[in-house]
mmCIF file of C-alpha atoms in Angstrom:
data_model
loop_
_atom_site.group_PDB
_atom_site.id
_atom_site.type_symbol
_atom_site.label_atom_id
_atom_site.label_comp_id
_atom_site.label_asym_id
_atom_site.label_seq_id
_atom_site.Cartn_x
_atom_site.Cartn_y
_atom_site.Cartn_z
ATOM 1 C CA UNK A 1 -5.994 31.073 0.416
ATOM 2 C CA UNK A 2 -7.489 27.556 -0.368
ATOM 3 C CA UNK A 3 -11.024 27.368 -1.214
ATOM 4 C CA UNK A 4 -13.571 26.415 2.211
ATOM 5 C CA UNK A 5 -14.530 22.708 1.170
ATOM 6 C CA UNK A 6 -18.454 21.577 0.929
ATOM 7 C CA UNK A 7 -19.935 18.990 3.316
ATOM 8 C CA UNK A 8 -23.473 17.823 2.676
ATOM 9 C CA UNK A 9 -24.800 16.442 6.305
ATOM 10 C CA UNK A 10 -27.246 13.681 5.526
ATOM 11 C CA UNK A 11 -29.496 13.595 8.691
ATOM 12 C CA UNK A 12 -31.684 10.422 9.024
ATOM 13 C CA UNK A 13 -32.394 9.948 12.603
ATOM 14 C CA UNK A 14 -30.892 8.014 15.374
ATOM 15 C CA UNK A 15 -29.845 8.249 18.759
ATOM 16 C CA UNK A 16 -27.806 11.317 18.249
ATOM 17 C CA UNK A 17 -30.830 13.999 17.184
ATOM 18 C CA UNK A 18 -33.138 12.049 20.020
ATOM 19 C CA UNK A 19 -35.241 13.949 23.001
ATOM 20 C CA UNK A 20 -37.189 12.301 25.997
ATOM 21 C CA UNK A 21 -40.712 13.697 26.195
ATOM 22 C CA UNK A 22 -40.641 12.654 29.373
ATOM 23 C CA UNK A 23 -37.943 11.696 32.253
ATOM 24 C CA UNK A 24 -38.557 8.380 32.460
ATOM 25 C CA UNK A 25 -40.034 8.094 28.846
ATOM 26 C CA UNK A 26 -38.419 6.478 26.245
ATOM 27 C CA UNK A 27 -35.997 7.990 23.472
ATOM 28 C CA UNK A 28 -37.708 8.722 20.287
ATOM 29 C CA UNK A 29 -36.596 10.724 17.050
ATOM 30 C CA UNK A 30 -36.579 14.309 16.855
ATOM 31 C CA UNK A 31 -35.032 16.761 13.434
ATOM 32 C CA UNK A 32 -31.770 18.557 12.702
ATOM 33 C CA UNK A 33 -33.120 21.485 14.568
ATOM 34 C CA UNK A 34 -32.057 19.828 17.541
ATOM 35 C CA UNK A 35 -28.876 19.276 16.510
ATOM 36 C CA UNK A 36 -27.744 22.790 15.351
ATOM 37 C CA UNK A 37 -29.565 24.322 18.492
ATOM 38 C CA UNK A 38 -27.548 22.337 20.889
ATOM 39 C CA UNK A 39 -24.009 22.628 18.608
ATOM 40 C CA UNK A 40 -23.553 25.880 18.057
ATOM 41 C CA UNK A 41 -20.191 25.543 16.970
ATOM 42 C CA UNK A 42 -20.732 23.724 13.389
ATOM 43 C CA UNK A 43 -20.944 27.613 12.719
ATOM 44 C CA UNK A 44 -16.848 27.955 13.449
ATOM 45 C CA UNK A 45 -15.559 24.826 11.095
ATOM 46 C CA UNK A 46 -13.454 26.007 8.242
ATOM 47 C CA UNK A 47 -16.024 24.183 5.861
ATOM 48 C CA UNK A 48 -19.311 25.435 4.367
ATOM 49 C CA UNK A 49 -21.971 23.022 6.107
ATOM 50 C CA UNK A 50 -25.587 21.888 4.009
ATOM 51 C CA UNK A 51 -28.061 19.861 5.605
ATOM 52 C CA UNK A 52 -30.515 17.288 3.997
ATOM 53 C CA UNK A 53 -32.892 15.944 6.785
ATOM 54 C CA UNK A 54 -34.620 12.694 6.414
ATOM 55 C CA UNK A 55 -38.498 13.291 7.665
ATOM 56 C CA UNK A 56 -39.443 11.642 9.429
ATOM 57 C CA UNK A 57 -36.117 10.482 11.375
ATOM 58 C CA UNK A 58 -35.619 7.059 11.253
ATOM 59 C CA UNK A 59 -34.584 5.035 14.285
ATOM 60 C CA UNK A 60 -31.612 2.572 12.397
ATOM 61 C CA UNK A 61 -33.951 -0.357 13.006
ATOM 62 C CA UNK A 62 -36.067 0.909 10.440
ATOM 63 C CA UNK A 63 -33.116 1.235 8.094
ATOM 64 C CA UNK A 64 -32.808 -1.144 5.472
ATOM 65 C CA UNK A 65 -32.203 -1.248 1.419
ATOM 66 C CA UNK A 66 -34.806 1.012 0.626
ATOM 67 C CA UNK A 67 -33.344 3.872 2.928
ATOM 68 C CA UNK A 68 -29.856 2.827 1.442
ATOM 69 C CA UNK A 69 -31.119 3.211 -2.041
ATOM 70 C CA UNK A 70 -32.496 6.552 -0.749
ATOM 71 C CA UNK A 71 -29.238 7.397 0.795
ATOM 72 C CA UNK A 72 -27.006 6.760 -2.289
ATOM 73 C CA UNK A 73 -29.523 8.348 -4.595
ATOM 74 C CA UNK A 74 -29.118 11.772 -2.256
ATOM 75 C CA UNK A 75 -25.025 11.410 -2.683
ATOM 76 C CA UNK A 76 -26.099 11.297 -6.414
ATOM 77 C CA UNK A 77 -27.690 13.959 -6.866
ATOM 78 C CA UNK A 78 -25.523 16.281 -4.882
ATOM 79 C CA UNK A 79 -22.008 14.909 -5.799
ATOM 80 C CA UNK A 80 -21.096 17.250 -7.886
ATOM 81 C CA UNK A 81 -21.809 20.376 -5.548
ATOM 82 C CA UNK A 82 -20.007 18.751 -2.010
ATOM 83 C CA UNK A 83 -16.213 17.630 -1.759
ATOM 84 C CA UNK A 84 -17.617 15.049 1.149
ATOM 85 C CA UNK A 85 -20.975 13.900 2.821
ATOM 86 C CA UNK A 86 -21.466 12.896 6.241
ATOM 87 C CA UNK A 87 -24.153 11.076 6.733
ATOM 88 C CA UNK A 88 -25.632 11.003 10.975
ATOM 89 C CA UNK A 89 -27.384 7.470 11.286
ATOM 90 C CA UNK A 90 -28.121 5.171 14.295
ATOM 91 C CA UNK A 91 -25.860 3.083 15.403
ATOM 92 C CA UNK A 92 -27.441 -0.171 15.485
ATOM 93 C CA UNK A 93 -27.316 -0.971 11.581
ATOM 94 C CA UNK A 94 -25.089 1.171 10.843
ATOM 95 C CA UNK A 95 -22.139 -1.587 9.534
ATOM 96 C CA UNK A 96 -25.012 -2.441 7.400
ATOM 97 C CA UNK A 97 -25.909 0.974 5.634
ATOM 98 C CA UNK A 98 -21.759 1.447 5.241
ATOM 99 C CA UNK A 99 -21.432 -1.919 4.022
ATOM 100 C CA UNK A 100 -23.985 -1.665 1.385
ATOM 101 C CA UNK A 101 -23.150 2.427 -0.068
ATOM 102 C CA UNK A 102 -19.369 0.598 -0.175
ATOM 103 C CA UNK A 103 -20.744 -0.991 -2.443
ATOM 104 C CA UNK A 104 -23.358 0.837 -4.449
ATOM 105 C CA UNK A 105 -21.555 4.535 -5.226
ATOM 106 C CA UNK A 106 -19.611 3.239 -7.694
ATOM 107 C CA UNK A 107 -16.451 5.179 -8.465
ATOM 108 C CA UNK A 108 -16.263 6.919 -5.238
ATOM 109 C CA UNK A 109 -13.256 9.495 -4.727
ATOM 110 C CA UNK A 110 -14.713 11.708 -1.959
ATOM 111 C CA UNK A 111 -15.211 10.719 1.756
ATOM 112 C CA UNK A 112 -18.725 9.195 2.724
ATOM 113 C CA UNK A 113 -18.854 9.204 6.750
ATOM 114 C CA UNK A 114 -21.368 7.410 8.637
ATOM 115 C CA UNK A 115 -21.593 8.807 12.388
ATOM 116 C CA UNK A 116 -23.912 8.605 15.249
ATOM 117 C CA UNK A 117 -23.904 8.627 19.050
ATOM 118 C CA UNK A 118 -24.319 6.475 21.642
ATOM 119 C CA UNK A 119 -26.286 9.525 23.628
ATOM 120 C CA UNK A 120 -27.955 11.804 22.324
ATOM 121 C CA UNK A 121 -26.461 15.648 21.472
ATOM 122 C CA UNK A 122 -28.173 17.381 24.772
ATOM 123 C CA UNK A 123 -27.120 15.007 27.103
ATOM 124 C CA UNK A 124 -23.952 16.231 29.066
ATOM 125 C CA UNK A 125 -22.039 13.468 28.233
ATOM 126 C CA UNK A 126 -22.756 13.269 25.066
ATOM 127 C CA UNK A 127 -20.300 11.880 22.526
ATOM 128 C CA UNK A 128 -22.198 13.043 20.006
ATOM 129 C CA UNK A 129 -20.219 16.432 19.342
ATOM 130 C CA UNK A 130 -17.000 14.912 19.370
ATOM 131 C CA UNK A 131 -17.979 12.224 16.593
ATOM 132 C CA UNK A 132 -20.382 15.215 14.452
ATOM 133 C CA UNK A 133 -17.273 17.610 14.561
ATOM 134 C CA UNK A 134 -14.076 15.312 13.852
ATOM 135 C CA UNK A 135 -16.757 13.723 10.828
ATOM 136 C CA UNK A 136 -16.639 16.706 9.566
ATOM 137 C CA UNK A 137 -13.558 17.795 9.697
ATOM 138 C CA UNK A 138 -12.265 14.416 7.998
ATOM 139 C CA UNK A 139 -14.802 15.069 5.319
ATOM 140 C CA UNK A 140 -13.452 18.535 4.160
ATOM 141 C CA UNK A 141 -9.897 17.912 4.529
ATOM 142 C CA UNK A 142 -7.677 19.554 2.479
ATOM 143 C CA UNK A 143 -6.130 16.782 0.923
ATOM 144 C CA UNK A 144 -9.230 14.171 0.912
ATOM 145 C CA UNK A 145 -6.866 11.216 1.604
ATOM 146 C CA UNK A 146 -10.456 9.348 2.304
ATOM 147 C CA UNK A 147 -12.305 8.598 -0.832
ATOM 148 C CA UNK A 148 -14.396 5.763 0.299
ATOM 149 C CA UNK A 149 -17.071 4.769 2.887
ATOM 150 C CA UNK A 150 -16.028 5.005 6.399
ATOM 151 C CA UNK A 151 -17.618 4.907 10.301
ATOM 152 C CA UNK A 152 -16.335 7.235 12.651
ATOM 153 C CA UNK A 153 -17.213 6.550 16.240
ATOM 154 C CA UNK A 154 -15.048 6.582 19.528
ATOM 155 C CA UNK A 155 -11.670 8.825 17.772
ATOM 156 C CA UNK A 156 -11.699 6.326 15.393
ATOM 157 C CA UNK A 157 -12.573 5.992 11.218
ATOM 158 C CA UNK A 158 -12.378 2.397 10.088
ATOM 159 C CA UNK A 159 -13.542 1.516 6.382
ATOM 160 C CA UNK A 160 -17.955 1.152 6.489
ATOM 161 C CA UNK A 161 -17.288 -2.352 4.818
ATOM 162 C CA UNK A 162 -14.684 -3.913 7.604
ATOM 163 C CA UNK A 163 -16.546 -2.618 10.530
ATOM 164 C CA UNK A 164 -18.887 -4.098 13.111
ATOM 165 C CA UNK A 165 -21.070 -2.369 16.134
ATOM 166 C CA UNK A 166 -19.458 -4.360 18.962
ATOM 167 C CA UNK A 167 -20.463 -2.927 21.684
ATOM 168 C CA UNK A 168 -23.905 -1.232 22.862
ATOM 169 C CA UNK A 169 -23.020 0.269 25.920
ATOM 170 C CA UNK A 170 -19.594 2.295 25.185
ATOM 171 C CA UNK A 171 -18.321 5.617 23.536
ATOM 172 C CA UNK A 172 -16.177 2.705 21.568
ATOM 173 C CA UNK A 173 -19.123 1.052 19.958
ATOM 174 C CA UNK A 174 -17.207 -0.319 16.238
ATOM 175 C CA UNK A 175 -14.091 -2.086 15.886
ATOM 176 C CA UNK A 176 -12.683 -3.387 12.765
ATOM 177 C CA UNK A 177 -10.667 -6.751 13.625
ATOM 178 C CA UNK A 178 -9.273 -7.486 10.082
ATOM 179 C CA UNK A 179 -8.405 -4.555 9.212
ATOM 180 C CA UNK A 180 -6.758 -1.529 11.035
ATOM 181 C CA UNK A 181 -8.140 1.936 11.080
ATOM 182 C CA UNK A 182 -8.168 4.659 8.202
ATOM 183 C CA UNK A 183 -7.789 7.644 10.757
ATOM 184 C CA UNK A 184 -7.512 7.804 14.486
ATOM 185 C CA UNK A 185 -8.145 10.892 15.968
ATOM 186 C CA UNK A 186 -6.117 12.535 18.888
ATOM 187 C CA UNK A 187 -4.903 16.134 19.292
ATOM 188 C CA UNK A 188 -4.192 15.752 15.846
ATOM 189 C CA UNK A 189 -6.063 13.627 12.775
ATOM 190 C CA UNK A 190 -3.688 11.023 11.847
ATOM 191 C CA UNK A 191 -4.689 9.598 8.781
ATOM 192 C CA UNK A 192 -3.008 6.289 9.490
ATOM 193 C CA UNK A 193 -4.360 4.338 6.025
ATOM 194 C CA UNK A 194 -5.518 6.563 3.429
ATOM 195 C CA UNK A 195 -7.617 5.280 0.234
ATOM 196 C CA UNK A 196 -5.151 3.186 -2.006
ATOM 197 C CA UNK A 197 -4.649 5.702 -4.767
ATOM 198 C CA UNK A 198 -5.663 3.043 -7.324
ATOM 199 C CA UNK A 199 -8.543 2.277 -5.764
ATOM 200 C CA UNK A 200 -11.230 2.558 -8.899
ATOM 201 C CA UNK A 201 -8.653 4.567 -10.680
ATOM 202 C CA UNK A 202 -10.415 5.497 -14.213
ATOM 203 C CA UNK A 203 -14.096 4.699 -12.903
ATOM 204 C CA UNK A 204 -16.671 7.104 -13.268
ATOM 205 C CA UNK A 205 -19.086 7.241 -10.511
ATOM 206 C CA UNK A 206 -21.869 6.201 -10.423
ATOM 207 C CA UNK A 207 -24.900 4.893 -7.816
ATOM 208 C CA UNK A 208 -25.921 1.393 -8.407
ATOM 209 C CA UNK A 209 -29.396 1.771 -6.437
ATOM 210 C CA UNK A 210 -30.947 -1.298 -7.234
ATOM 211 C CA UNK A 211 -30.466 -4.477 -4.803
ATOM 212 C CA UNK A 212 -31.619 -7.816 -4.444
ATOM 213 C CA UNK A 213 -32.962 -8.658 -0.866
ATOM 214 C CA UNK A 214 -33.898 -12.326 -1.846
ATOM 215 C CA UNK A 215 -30.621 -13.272 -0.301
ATOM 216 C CA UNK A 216 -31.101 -15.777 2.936
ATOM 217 C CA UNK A 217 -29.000 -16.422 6.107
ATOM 218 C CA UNK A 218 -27.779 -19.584 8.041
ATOM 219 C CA UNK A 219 -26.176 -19.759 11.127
ATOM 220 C CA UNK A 220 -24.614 -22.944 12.044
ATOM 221 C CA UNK A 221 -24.868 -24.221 15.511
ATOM 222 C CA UNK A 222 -24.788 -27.711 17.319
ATOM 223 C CA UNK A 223 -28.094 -29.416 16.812
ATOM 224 C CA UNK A 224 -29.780 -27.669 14.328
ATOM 225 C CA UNK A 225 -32.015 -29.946 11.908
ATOM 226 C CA UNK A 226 -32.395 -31.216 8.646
ATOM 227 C CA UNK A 227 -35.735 -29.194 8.723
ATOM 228 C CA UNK A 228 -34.711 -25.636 9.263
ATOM 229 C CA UNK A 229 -31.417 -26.018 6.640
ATOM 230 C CA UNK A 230 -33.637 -27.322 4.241
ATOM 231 C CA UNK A 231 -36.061 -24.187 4.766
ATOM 232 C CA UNK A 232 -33.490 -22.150 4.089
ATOM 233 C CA UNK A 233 -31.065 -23.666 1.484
ATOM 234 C CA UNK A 234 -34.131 -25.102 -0.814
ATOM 235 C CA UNK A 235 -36.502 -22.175 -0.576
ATOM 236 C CA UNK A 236 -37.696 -20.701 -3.546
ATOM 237 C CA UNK A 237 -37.775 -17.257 -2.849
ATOM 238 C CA UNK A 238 -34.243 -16.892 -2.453
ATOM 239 C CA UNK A 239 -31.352 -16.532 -5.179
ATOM 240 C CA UNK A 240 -28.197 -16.562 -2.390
ATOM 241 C CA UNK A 241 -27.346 -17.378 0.674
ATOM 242 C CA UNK A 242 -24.751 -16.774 3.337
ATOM 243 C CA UNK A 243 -23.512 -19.560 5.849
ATOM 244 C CA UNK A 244 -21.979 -18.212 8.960
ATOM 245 C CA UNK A 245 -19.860 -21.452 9.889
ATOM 246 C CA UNK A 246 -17.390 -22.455 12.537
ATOM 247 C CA UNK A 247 -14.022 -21.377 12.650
ATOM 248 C CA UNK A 248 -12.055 -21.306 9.334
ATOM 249 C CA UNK A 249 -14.935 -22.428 7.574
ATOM 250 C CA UNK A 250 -15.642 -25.791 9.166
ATOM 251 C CA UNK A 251 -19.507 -27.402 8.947
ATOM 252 C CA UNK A 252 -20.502 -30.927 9.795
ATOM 253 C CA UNK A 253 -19.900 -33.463 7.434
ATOM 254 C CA UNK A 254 -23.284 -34.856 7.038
ATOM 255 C CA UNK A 255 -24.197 -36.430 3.876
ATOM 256 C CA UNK A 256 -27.636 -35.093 4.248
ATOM 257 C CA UNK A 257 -26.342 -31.222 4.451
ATOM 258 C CA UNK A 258 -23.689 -31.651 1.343
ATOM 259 C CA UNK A 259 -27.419 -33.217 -1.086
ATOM 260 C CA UNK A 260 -28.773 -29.856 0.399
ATOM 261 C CA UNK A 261 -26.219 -27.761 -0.565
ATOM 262 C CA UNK A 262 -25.615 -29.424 -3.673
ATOM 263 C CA UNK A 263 -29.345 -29.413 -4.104
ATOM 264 C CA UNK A 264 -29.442 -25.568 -3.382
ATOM 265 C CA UNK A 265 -26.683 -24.282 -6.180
ATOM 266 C CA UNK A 266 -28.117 -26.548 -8.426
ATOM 267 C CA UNK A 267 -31.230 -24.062 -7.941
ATOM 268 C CA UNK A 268 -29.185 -21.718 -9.418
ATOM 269 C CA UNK A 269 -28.705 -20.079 -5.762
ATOM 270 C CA UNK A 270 -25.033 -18.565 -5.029
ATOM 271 C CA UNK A 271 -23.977 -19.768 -1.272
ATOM 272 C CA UNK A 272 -21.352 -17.929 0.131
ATOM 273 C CA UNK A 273 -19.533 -19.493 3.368
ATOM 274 C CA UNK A 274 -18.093 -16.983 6.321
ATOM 275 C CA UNK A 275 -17.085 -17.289 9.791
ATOM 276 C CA UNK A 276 -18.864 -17.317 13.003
ATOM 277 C CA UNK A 277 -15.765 -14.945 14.203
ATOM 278 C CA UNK A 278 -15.076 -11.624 14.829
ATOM 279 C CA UNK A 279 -11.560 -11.850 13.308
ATOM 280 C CA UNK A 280 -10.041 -14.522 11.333
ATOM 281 C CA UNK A 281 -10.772 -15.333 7.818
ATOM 282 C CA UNK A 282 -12.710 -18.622 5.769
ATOM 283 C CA UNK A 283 -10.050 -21.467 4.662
ATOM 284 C CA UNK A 284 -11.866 -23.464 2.268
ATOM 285 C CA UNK A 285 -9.820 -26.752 2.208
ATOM 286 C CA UNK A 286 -7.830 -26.223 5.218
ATOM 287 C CA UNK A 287 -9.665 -29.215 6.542
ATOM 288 C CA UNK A 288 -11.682 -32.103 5.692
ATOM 289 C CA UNK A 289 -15.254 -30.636 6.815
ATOM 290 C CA UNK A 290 -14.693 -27.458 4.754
ATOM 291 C CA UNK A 291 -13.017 -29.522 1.259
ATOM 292 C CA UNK A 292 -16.405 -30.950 1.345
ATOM 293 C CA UNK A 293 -17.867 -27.492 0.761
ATOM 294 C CA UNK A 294 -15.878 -26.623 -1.629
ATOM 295 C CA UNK A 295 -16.419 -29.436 -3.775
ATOM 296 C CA UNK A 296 -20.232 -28.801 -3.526
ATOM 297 C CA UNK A 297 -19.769 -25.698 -5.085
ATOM 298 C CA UNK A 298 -19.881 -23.608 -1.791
ATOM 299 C CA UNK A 299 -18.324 -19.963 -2.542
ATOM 300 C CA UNK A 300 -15.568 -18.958 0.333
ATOM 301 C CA UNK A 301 -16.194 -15.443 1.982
ATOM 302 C CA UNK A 302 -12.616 -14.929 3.265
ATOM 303 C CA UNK A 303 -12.354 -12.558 6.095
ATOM 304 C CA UNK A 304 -15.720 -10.341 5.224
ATOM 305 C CA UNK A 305 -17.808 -9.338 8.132
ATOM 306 C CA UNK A 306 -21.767 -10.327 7.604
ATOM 307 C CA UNK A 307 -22.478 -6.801 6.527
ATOM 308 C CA UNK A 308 -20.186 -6.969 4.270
ATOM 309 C CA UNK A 309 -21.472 -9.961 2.784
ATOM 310 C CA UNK A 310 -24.426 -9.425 2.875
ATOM 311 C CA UNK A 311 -24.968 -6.324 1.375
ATOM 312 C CA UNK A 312 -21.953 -7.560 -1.459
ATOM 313 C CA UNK A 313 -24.509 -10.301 -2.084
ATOM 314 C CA UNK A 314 -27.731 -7.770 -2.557
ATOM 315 C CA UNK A 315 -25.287 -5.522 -4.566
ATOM 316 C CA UNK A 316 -24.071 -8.138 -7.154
ATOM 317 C CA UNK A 317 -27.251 -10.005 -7.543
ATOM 318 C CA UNK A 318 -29.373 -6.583 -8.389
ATOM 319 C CA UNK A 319 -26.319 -5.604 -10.609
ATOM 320 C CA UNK A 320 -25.635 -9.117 -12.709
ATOM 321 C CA UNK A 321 -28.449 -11.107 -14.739
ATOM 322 C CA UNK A 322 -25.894 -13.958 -14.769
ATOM 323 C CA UNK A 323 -25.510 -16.209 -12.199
ATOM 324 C CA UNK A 324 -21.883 -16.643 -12.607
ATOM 325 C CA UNK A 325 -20.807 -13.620 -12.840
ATOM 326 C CA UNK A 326 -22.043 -13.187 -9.519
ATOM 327 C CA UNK A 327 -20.059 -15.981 -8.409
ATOM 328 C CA UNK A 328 -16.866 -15.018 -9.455
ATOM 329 C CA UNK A 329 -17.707 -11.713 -8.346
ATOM 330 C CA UNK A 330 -18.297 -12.427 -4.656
ATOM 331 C CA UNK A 331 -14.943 -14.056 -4.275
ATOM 332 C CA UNK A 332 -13.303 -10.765 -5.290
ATOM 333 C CA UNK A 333 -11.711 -7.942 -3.677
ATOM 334 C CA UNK A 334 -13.773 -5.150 -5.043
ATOM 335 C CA UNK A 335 -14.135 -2.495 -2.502
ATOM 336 C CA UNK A 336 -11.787 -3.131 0.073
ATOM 337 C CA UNK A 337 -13.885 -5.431 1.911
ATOM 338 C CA UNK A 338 -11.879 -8.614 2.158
ATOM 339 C CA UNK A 339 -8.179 -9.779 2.526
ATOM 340 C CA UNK A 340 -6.546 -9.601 -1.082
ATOM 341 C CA UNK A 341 -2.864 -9.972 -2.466
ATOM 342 C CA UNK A 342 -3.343 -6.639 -4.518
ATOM 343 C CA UNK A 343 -5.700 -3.572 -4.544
ATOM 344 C CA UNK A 344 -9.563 -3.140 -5.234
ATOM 345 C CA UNK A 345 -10.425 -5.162 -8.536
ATOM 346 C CA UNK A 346 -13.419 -4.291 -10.573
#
């Protein structure tokens, strides 16, 4: 008889362990207690179930890289005891949280799942048992063919670092529009793309807690002045930055912008270019406004979501002391995050 896999439940708050006080109150955080209480059938899973609450629960808004530090730390200590870790989080910033522990447990080979609810578990509608339950049983599967950081909301696990929250008033609240999902769940679990078994093959793991926030954000948009790029791109305080242009990649090809960015890298700031889209990736070259980037020294993002970049960006810069290594290390595919001819590469 196989051994009854470990799952370490990481609760930090959200929608899905909320109450109303009142009727016509507003939702606020409540504890685990909740949870278990109103799902008494985490008792019947063929895993053994641990809890680690988070007190007080944090609505996602007030997540952020100090909570993911926290969060990664907790997988740390407790890797060795649990075969997988889900983790029950808000949904608002969640993409961000899975983005950035993509990125910072090192070495991962067991499944991290992020899942939430759109209402909370005492509700009758509830989607919260559905997404707690099928987490869980993802998490202890026999065969672990998930051994990275994934979001499981509305039957559905797509990698933490290619998802978005798209929607705020469905079951279906994430999609993934580069990249298809990892497991989609119906009568049965099919595990459509499992983790490449390459992915950090000979890697120890290891939590890389420490992250950079001076990293600033530009969205481009008709109209926007000189003044409020140049607050941005020649500030100080910041060490990287991440354009969201148009398109493929495409910015306007004002002399004054290209000094700026010029300006900016010559700071020593890294400035890493993305689309505005949902789906799609960055084509650096592909036409005239974007060559122009290029030659400045602009990095291209390829097809990473914002989360993904952004918490790449916080990840490398708290990791590398050199500038350049950073560079060349935000243009690579190094946690499944972005389009790439081959594998992870570390």
């Amino acid at each position: 008889m196989p051994k009854r896999k470990k799952v370490l439940i990481i609760y930090t708050g959200g929608t899905i362990g909320m109450i109303k006080r009142k009727p016509e109150g507003p939702y606020i955080p409540f504890d685990f207690k909740l949870i278990k209480s109103e799902f008494p059938e985490l008792d019947r899973l063929e895993c053994d179930v641990d809890v680690v609450s988070y007190d007080p629960p944090l609505d996602s808004s007030n997540i952020g890289p100090v909570v993911w530090a926290k969060i990664a730390r907790t997988i740390g200590e407790n890797y060795k005891r649990f075969d997988g870790f889900v983790i029950l989080h808000g949904s608002d910033t969640m993409a961000y949280t899975g983005s950035a522990l993509s990125f910072m447990l090192e070495g991962l080979s067991k499944p991290v799942i992020l899942t939430g609810a759109q209402l909370p578990i005492n509700e009758i509608r509830t989607d919260a048992k559905e997404n707690l339950v099928t987490a869980l049983q993802i998490a202890s599967h026999p065969d672990r063919p998930i051994k990275e950081v994934g979001i499981y909301f509305g039957s559905k696990l797509y990698r933490a670092n290619r998802t978005q929250k798209a929607h705020a008033d469905v079951f279906s609240a994430f999609n993934s529009v580069n990249f298809p999902a990892l497991v989609e769940a119906g009568v049965h679990l099919y595990f459509r793309h499992p983790t490449p078994t390459d992915a950090w093959k000979g890697i120890e793991f290891n939590v890389q807690d420490k992250l950079d926030t001076r990293v600033g954000h530009l969205r481009f948009f008709p109209g926007i002045s000189a003044e409020t790029l140049d607050s941005v791109l020649l500030s100080p305080n910041l060490k990287g930055i991440i354009l969201q242009s148009y398109g493929a990649g495409n910015l306007p090809t004002d002399k004054g912008l290209i000094q700026s960015l010029k300006a900016s890298i010559a700071q020593g700031k890294v400035i890493l270019n993305i689309t505005q889209c949902m789906g799609g990736s960055v084509e650096m070259g592909r036409y005239a406004t974007s060559a122009l980037l290029l030659q400045a020294g602009v990095l291209p993002g390829g097809d990473m979501t914002f989360e993904a970049a952004l918490a790449k960006m916080m990840y490398l810069l708290g990791k590398y002391t050199d500038i350049e290594t950073v560079r060349q290390m935000l243009v690579r595919n190094i946690r499944g995050e972005m389009r790439a001819e081959r594998g992870y590469t570390e």
